[in-house]
């Protein structure tokens, strides 16, 4: 594998804002760039989108996002709510003084508290996975979680994992504390990967990749490029804010999702349409030669981009 010439696709985490990345994927396909992307790395919803990218079924990904609802992700388990109330009630007597307005003490099991059940989320994840996962895919897909004991980001290769194991990894990387309970992976409770690395370039960099397309879901927390010497980046950043935690991350309103997807497409098109070929996106290590000098690429690039621009006008 020549990772210096291949591209790693990095998807940031951000809940419902992840629909933006599907729009970017649509642009990647329109510009014929999928063939150059041989690995993905993602956190939270970015890991899920990266996994779907590994299957190469854009239509299925679009369909999943078209039918996702708030109830699918933020499903309230009434029994769990009762358990939380009871645990808080039991914790109250441990307070010294017990004055009104004191913050209740929560027992050591507090990291198990969750407001929502992940039952429906797991069902949705299983619906897009094969068993084993991504066995025939030429794209390596990584998911980043946060280890509760080690307090570090942990990366998991999804390819060839049994379906149930991959489901656990993908639910772990989406386990926002208090929203969802952690998932045990290798004896360690794991949470949303955004706690440790919301834009996980590192797993692919350590594999030897030096060319990255990063798809952010916020206008902040950008990658420190100095941490990845010798690398080249194409960064796709939302031109308009996708919202905050409540108006964006947890907003699974279909109108908002459609808007994010369209914005991702338009933002990616605005970047890719500036270049005549993939090689112009990334310069070689010495900064002198384009990465791809294949005659086939040179022959068809102008035609491809010409058709793409026509498509933009019609879109």
GROMACS .gro file of C-alpha atoms in nm:
model
  315
    1UNK     CA    1   0.000   0.000   0.000
    2UNK     CA    2   0.131   0.342  -0.095
    3UNK     CA    3  -0.026   0.552   0.180
    4UNK     CA    4   0.168   0.859   0.072
    5UNK     CA    5  -0.038   0.860  -0.248
    6UNK     CA    6  -0.366   0.746  -0.095
    7UNK     CA    7  -0.619   0.961   0.090
    8UNK     CA    8  -0.756   0.918   0.440
    9UNK     CA    9  -1.105   1.053   0.503
   10UNK     CA   10  -1.166   1.184   0.855
   11UNK     CA   11  -1.518   1.248   0.984
   12UNK     CA   12  -1.563   1.455   1.299
   13UNK     CA   13  -1.830   1.378   1.557
   14UNK     CA   14  -2.141   1.588   1.604
   15UNK     CA   15  -2.464   1.389   1.630
   16UNK     CA   16  -2.740   1.500   1.393
   17UNK     CA   17  -2.500   1.741   1.227
   18UNK     CA   18  -2.341   1.431   1.072
   19UNK     CA   19  -2.587   1.458   0.783
   20UNK     CA   20  -2.347   1.724   0.656
   21UNK     CA   21  -2.091   1.450   0.589
   22UNK     CA   22  -2.336   1.263   0.367
   23UNK     CA   23  -2.360   1.573   0.150
   24UNK     CA   24  -1.980   1.584   0.130
   25UNK     CA   25  -1.982   1.216   0.030
   26UNK     CA   26  -2.222   1.299  -0.253
   27UNK     CA   27  -1.975   1.559  -0.377
   28UNK     CA   28  -1.684   1.314  -0.347
   29UNK     CA   29  -1.874   1.074  -0.569
   30UNK     CA   30  -1.971   1.340  -0.819
   31UNK     CA   31  -1.608   1.445  -0.857
   32UNK     CA   32  -1.485   1.086  -0.889
   33UNK     CA   33  -1.270   1.098  -0.577
   34UNK     CA   34  -1.390   0.786  -0.395
   35UNK     CA   35  -1.136   0.563  -0.567
   36UNK     CA   36  -0.849   0.754  -0.399
   37UNK     CA   37  -0.988   0.720  -0.047
   38UNK     CA   38  -0.869   0.395   0.107
   39UNK     CA   39  -0.934   0.455   0.478
   40UNK     CA   40  -1.175   0.640   0.704
   41UNK     CA   41  -1.147   0.744   1.065
   42UNK     CA   42  -1.436   0.886   1.263
   43UNK     CA   43  -1.571   0.971   1.603
   44UNK     CA   44  -1.931   0.925   1.715
   45UNK     CA   45  -2.162   0.982   1.417
   46UNK     CA   46  -1.847   1.032   1.209
   47UNK     CA   47  -1.753   0.669   1.280
   48UNK     CA   48  -2.096   0.553   1.168
   49UNK     CA   49  -2.077   0.758   0.850
   50UNK     CA   50  -1.724   0.629   0.791
   51UNK     CA   51  -1.846   0.272   0.828
   52UNK     CA   52  -2.122   0.331   0.574
   53UNK     CA   53  -1.865   0.490   0.344
   54UNK     CA   54  -1.663   0.168   0.370
   55UNK     CA   55  -1.961  -0.024   0.232
   56UNK     CA   56  -1.973   0.221  -0.059
   57UNK     CA   57  -2.353   0.234  -0.057
   58UNK     CA   58  -2.425   0.606  -0.069
   59UNK     CA   59  -2.789   0.547  -0.156
   60UNK     CA   60  -2.843   0.340   0.160
   61UNK     CA   61  -2.672   0.605   0.371
   62UNK     CA   62  -2.895   0.875   0.227
   63UNK     CA   63  -3.199   0.657   0.290
   64UNK     CA   64  -3.100   0.594   0.652
   65UNK     CA   65  -3.062   0.965   0.720
   66UNK     CA   66  -3.390   1.035   0.544
   67UNK     CA   67  -3.577   0.813   0.789
   68UNK     CA   68  -3.386   0.873   1.111
   69UNK     CA   69  -3.588   1.043   1.383
   70UNK     CA   70  -3.535   1.189   1.725
   71UNK     CA   71  -3.722   0.893   1.872
   72UNK     CA   72  -3.475   0.651   1.709
   73UNK     CA   73  -3.179   0.813   1.881
   74UNK     CA   74  -3.320   0.977   2.193
   75UNK     CA   75  -3.553   0.703   2.306
   76UNK     CA   76  -3.656   0.750   2.669
   77UNK     CA   77  -3.671   0.428   2.868
   78UNK     CA   78  -3.921   0.496   3.147
   79UNK     CA   79  -3.781   0.214   3.361
   80UNK     CA   80  -3.434   0.367   3.337
   81UNK     CA   81  -3.570   0.707   3.440
   82UNK     CA   82  -3.725   0.547   3.749
   83UNK     CA   83  -3.392   0.378   3.828
   84UNK     CA   84  -3.210   0.711   3.805
   85UNK     CA   85  -3.458   0.875   4.041
   86UNK     CA   86  -3.419   0.592   4.289
   87UNK     CA   87  -3.038   0.604   4.276
   88UNK     CA   88  -3.042   0.978   4.336
   89UNK     CA   89  -3.290   0.934   4.622
   90UNK     CA   90  -3.066   0.670   4.782
   91UNK     CA   91  -2.768   0.900   4.748
   92UNK     CA   92  -2.929   1.193   4.928
   93UNK     CA   93  -2.885   1.057   5.284
   94UNK     CA   94  -2.508   1.048   5.238
   95UNK     CA   95  -2.496   1.426   5.229
   96UNK     CA   96  -2.372   1.593   5.547
   97UNK     CA   97  -2.616   1.853   5.666
   98UNK     CA   98  -2.872   1.779   5.399
   99UNK     CA   99  -2.960   2.146   5.355
  100UNK     CA  100  -3.198   2.261   5.087
  101UNK     CA  101  -3.019   2.347   4.767
  102UNK     CA  102  -2.725   2.111   4.830
  103UNK     CA  103  -2.614   1.910   4.527
  104UNK     CA  104  -2.704   1.542   4.575
  105UNK     CA  105  -2.415   1.301   4.604
  106UNK     CA  106  -2.420   1.034   4.335
  107UNK     CA  107  -2.274   0.691   4.411
  108UNK     CA  108  -1.973   0.550   4.221
  109UNK     CA  109  -2.209   0.403   3.962
  110UNK     CA  110  -2.285   0.755   3.838
  111UNK     CA  111  -2.109   0.685   3.507
  112UNK     CA  112  -2.382   0.431   3.440
  113UNK     CA  113  -2.656   0.693   3.453
  114UNK     CA  114  -2.817   0.768   3.117
  115UNK     CA  115  -3.121   0.965   3.018
  116UNK     CA  116  -3.194   0.762   2.708
  117UNK     CA  117  -3.197   0.399   2.602
  118UNK     CA  118  -2.968   0.297   2.317
  119UNK     CA  119  -3.191   0.005   2.218
  120UNK     CA  120  -3.324   0.173   1.903
  121UNK     CA  121  -2.983   0.316   1.814
  122UNK     CA  122  -2.833  -0.033   1.829
  123UNK     CA  123  -3.114  -0.165   1.610
  124UNK     CA  124  -3.045   0.106   1.352
  125UNK     CA  125  -2.671   0.031   1.355
  126UNK     CA  126  -2.728  -0.343   1.309
  127UNK     CA  127  -2.952  -0.272   1.009
  128UNK     CA  128  -2.658  -0.140   0.806
  129UNK     CA  129  -2.392  -0.392   0.914
  130UNK     CA  130  -2.301  -0.727   0.762
  131UNK     CA  131  -2.159  -1.017   0.960
  132UNK     CA  132  -1.863  -0.996   0.970
  133UNK     CA  133  -1.840  -0.623   0.910
  134UNK     CA  134  -1.682  -0.476   0.595
  135UNK     CA  135  -1.521  -0.808   0.506
  136UNK     CA  136  -1.500  -0.732   0.134
  137UNK     CA  137  -1.438  -0.360   0.161
  138UNK     CA  138  -1.114  -0.215   0.020
  139UNK     CA  139  -1.156   0.073   0.265
  140UNK     CA  140  -1.022   0.039   0.620
  141UNK     CA  141  -1.262   0.198   0.868
  142UNK     CA  142  -1.170   0.310   1.219
  143UNK     CA  143  -1.388   0.427   1.507
  144UNK     CA  144  -1.255   0.628   1.801
  145UNK     CA  145  -1.393   0.589   2.154
  146UNK     CA  146  -1.288   0.735   2.487
  147UNK     CA  147  -1.166   0.497   2.756
  148UNK     CA  148  -1.315   0.577   3.096
  149UNK     CA  149  -1.027   0.414   3.288
  150UNK     CA  150  -0.730   0.515   3.077
  151UNK     CA  151  -0.888   0.852   2.992
  152UNK     CA  152  -0.744   0.834   2.644
  153UNK     CA  153  -0.879   0.800   2.293
  154UNK     CA  154  -0.896   0.439   2.169
  155UNK     CA  155  -0.921   0.348   1.802
  156UNK     CA  156  -1.086   0.030   1.671
  157UNK     CA  157  -1.062  -0.120   1.323
  158UNK     CA  158  -1.414  -0.219   1.219
  159UNK     CA  159  -1.325  -0.439   0.921
  160UNK     CA  160  -1.385  -0.811   0.982
  161UNK     CA  161  -1.527  -0.761   1.331
  162UNK     CA  162  -1.827  -0.979   1.420
  163UNK     CA  163  -2.146  -0.777   1.378
  164UNK     CA  164  -2.221  -0.762   1.751
  165UNK     CA  165  -1.868  -0.646   1.835
  166UNK     CA  166  -1.884  -0.369   1.575
  167UNK     CA  167  -2.226  -0.267   1.706
  168UNK     CA  168  -2.075  -0.228   2.054
  169UNK     CA  169  -1.790  -0.015   1.920
  170UNK     CA  170  -2.026   0.211   1.724
  171UNK     CA  171  -2.258   0.256   2.022
  172UNK     CA  172  -1.960   0.324   2.249
  173UNK     CA  173  -1.824   0.599   2.027
  174UNK     CA  174  -2.168   0.764   2.040
  175UNK     CA  175  -2.215   0.727   2.417
  176UNK     CA  176  -2.239   1.090   2.525
  177UNK     CA  177  -2.207   1.091   2.907
  178UNK     CA  178  -2.544   1.118   3.084
  179UNK     CA  179  -2.725   1.090   2.751
  180UNK     CA  180  -2.617   0.727   2.704
  181UNK     CA  181  -2.448   0.483   2.940
  182UNK     CA  182  -2.092   0.369   2.854
  183UNK     CA  183  -2.018   0.045   2.670
  184UNK     CA  184  -1.766  -0.208   2.797
  185UNK     CA  185  -1.489  -0.271   2.543
  186UNK     CA  186  -1.204  -0.495   2.650
  187UNK     CA  187  -1.296  -0.455   3.016
  188UNK     CA  188  -1.302  -0.075   3.002
  189UNK     CA  189  -1.613   0.147   3.000
  190UNK     CA  190  -1.598   0.354   2.684
  191UNK     CA  191  -1.774   0.679   2.599
  192UNK     CA  192  -1.821   0.915   2.307
  193UNK     CA  193  -1.486   0.951   2.132
  194UNK     CA  194  -1.529   1.327   2.122
  195UNK     CA  195  -1.410   1.338   2.483
  196UNK     CA  196  -1.064   1.238   2.363
  197UNK     CA  197  -1.033   1.305   1.992
  198UNK     CA  198  -1.328   1.442   1.799
  199UNK     CA  199  -1.132   1.467   1.473
  200UNK     CA  200  -0.927   1.144   1.473
  201UNK     CA  201  -0.647   1.193   1.223
  202UNK     CA  202  -0.399   1.006   1.443
  203UNK     CA  203  -0.511   0.646   1.366
  204UNK     CA  204  -0.457   0.696   0.992
  205UNK     CA  205  -0.139   0.898   1.034
  206UNK     CA  206   0.012   0.612   1.233
  207UNK     CA  207  -0.074   0.378   0.945
  208UNK     CA  208   0.135   0.592   0.713
  209UNK     CA  209  -0.128   0.816   0.557
  210UNK     CA  210  -0.011   1.167   0.480
  211UNK     CA  211  -0.300   1.304   0.275
  212UNK     CA  212  -0.628   1.378   0.448
  213UNK     CA  213  -0.970   1.513   0.372
  214UNK     CA  214  -1.121   1.628   0.701
  215UNK     CA  215  -1.492   1.696   0.731
  216UNK     CA  216  -1.570   1.908   1.036
  217UNK     CA  217  -1.913   1.958   1.188
  218UNK     CA  218  -1.829   2.280   1.373
  219UNK     CA  219  -1.642   2.600   1.304
  220UNK     CA  220  -1.389   2.528   1.578
  221UNK     CA  221  -1.161   2.260   1.728
  222UNK     CA  222  -0.954   2.236   1.413
  223UNK     CA  223  -0.673   1.983   1.383
  224UNK     CA  224  -0.330   2.098   1.495
  225UNK     CA  225  -0.144   2.030   1.171
  226UNK     CA  226   0.194   2.067   1.338
  227UNK     CA  227   0.121   1.738   1.517
  228UNK     CA  228   0.130   1.558   1.182
  229UNK     CA  229   0.454   1.653   1.005
  230UNK     CA  230   0.475   1.577   0.636
  231UNK     CA  231   0.098   1.572   0.595
  232UNK     CA  232  -0.131   1.759   0.360
  233UNK     CA  233  -0.488   1.850   0.444
  234UNK     CA  234  -0.804   1.945   0.263
  235UNK     CA  235  -1.044   2.076   0.525
  236UNK     CA  236  -1.417   2.101   0.466
  237UNK     CA  237  -1.569   2.332   0.724
  238UNK     CA  238  -1.936   2.429   0.748
  239UNK     CA  239  -1.973   2.771   0.583
  240UNK     CA  240  -2.269   2.834   0.813
  241UNK     CA  241  -2.294   2.704   1.170
  242UNK     CA  242  -2.478   2.373   1.200
  243UNK     CA  243  -2.597   2.465   1.549
  244UNK     CA  244  -2.491   2.405   1.908
  245UNK     CA  245  -2.538   2.095   2.122
  246UNK     CA  246  -2.915   2.132   2.146
  247UNK     CA  247  -3.001   2.304   1.818
  248UNK     CA  248  -2.754   2.093   1.619
  249UNK     CA  249  -2.612   1.778   1.780
  250UNK     CA  250  -2.943   1.661   1.927
  251UNK     CA  251  -3.169   1.810   1.659
  252UNK     CA  252  -3.291   1.519   1.447
  253UNK     CA  253  -3.564   1.721   1.282
  254UNK     CA  254  -3.578   1.605   0.920
  255UNK     CA  255  -3.579   1.959   0.784
  256UNK     CA  256  -3.257   2.034   0.971
  257UNK     CA  257  -3.100   1.708   0.852
  258UNK     CA  258  -3.187   1.785   0.489
  259UNK     CA  259  -3.038   2.131   0.529
  260UNK     CA  260  -2.713   1.993   0.672
  261UNK     CA  261  -2.682   1.743   0.388
  262UNK     CA  262  -2.735   2.011   0.124
  263UNK     CA  263  -2.486   2.243   0.292
  264UNK     CA  264  -2.224   1.967   0.305
  265UNK     CA  265  -2.268   1.907  -0.066
  266UNK     CA  266  -2.240   2.276  -0.154
  267UNK     CA  267  -1.940   2.339   0.074
  268UNK     CA  268  -1.752   2.042  -0.072
  269UNK     CA  269  -1.833   2.142  -0.428
  270UNK     CA  270  -1.701   2.492  -0.358
  271UNK     CA  271  -1.365   2.340  -0.261
  272UNK     CA  272  -1.330   2.061  -0.517
  273UNK     CA  273  -1.434   2.276  -0.814
  274UNK     CA  274  -1.122   2.492  -0.769
  275UNK     CA  275  -0.895   2.210  -0.887
  276UNK     CA  276  -0.845   2.042  -1.223
  277UNK     CA  277  -0.755   1.702  -1.080
  278UNK     CA  278  -0.706   1.514  -0.759
  279UNK     CA  279  -0.332   1.570  -0.777
  280UNK     CA  280  -0.378   1.942  -0.737
  281UNK     CA  281  -0.551   1.887  -0.404
  282UNK     CA  282  -0.239   1.730  -0.255
  283UNK     CA  283   0.122   1.798  -0.340
  284UNK     CA  284   0.384   1.527  -0.301
  285UNK     CA  285   0.611   1.511   0.003
  286UNK     CA  286   0.863   1.748  -0.157
  287UNK     CA  287   0.583   1.979  -0.268
  288UNK     CA  288   0.690   1.957  -0.634
  289UNK     CA  289   0.489   1.689  -0.805
  290UNK     CA  290   0.119   1.606  -0.788
  291UNK     CA  291   0.038   1.277  -0.620
  292UNK     CA  292  -0.131   1.128  -0.921
  293UNK     CA  293   0.028   1.155  -1.264
  294UNK     CA  294  -0.156   0.864  -1.426
  295UNK     CA  295  -0.234   0.929  -1.790
  296UNK     CA  296  -0.587   0.801  -1.735
  297UNK     CA  297  -0.653   1.069  -1.477
  298UNK     CA  298  -0.511   1.340  -1.700
  299UNK     CA  299  -0.721   1.219  -1.992
  300UNK     CA  300  -1.057   1.218  -1.816
  301UNK     CA  301  -1.024   1.489  -1.552
  302UNK     CA  302  -1.139   1.783  -1.765
  303UNK     CA  303  -1.438   1.588  -1.890
  304UNK     CA  304  -1.529   1.477  -1.538
  305UNK     CA  305  -1.509   1.824  -1.388
  306UNK     CA  306  -1.692   1.974  -1.683
  307UNK     CA  307  -1.984   1.738  -1.625
  308UNK     CA  308  -1.968   1.809  -1.253
  309UNK     CA  309  -2.003   2.183  -1.303
  310UNK     CA  310  -2.304   2.121  -1.527
  311UNK     CA  311  -2.454   1.913  -1.251
  312UNK     CA  312  -2.402   2.194  -1.002
  313UNK     CA  313  -2.593   2.436  -1.219
  314UNK     CA  314  -2.883   2.192  -1.245
  315UNK     CA  315  -2.879   2.103  -0.874
   0.00000   0.00000   0.00000
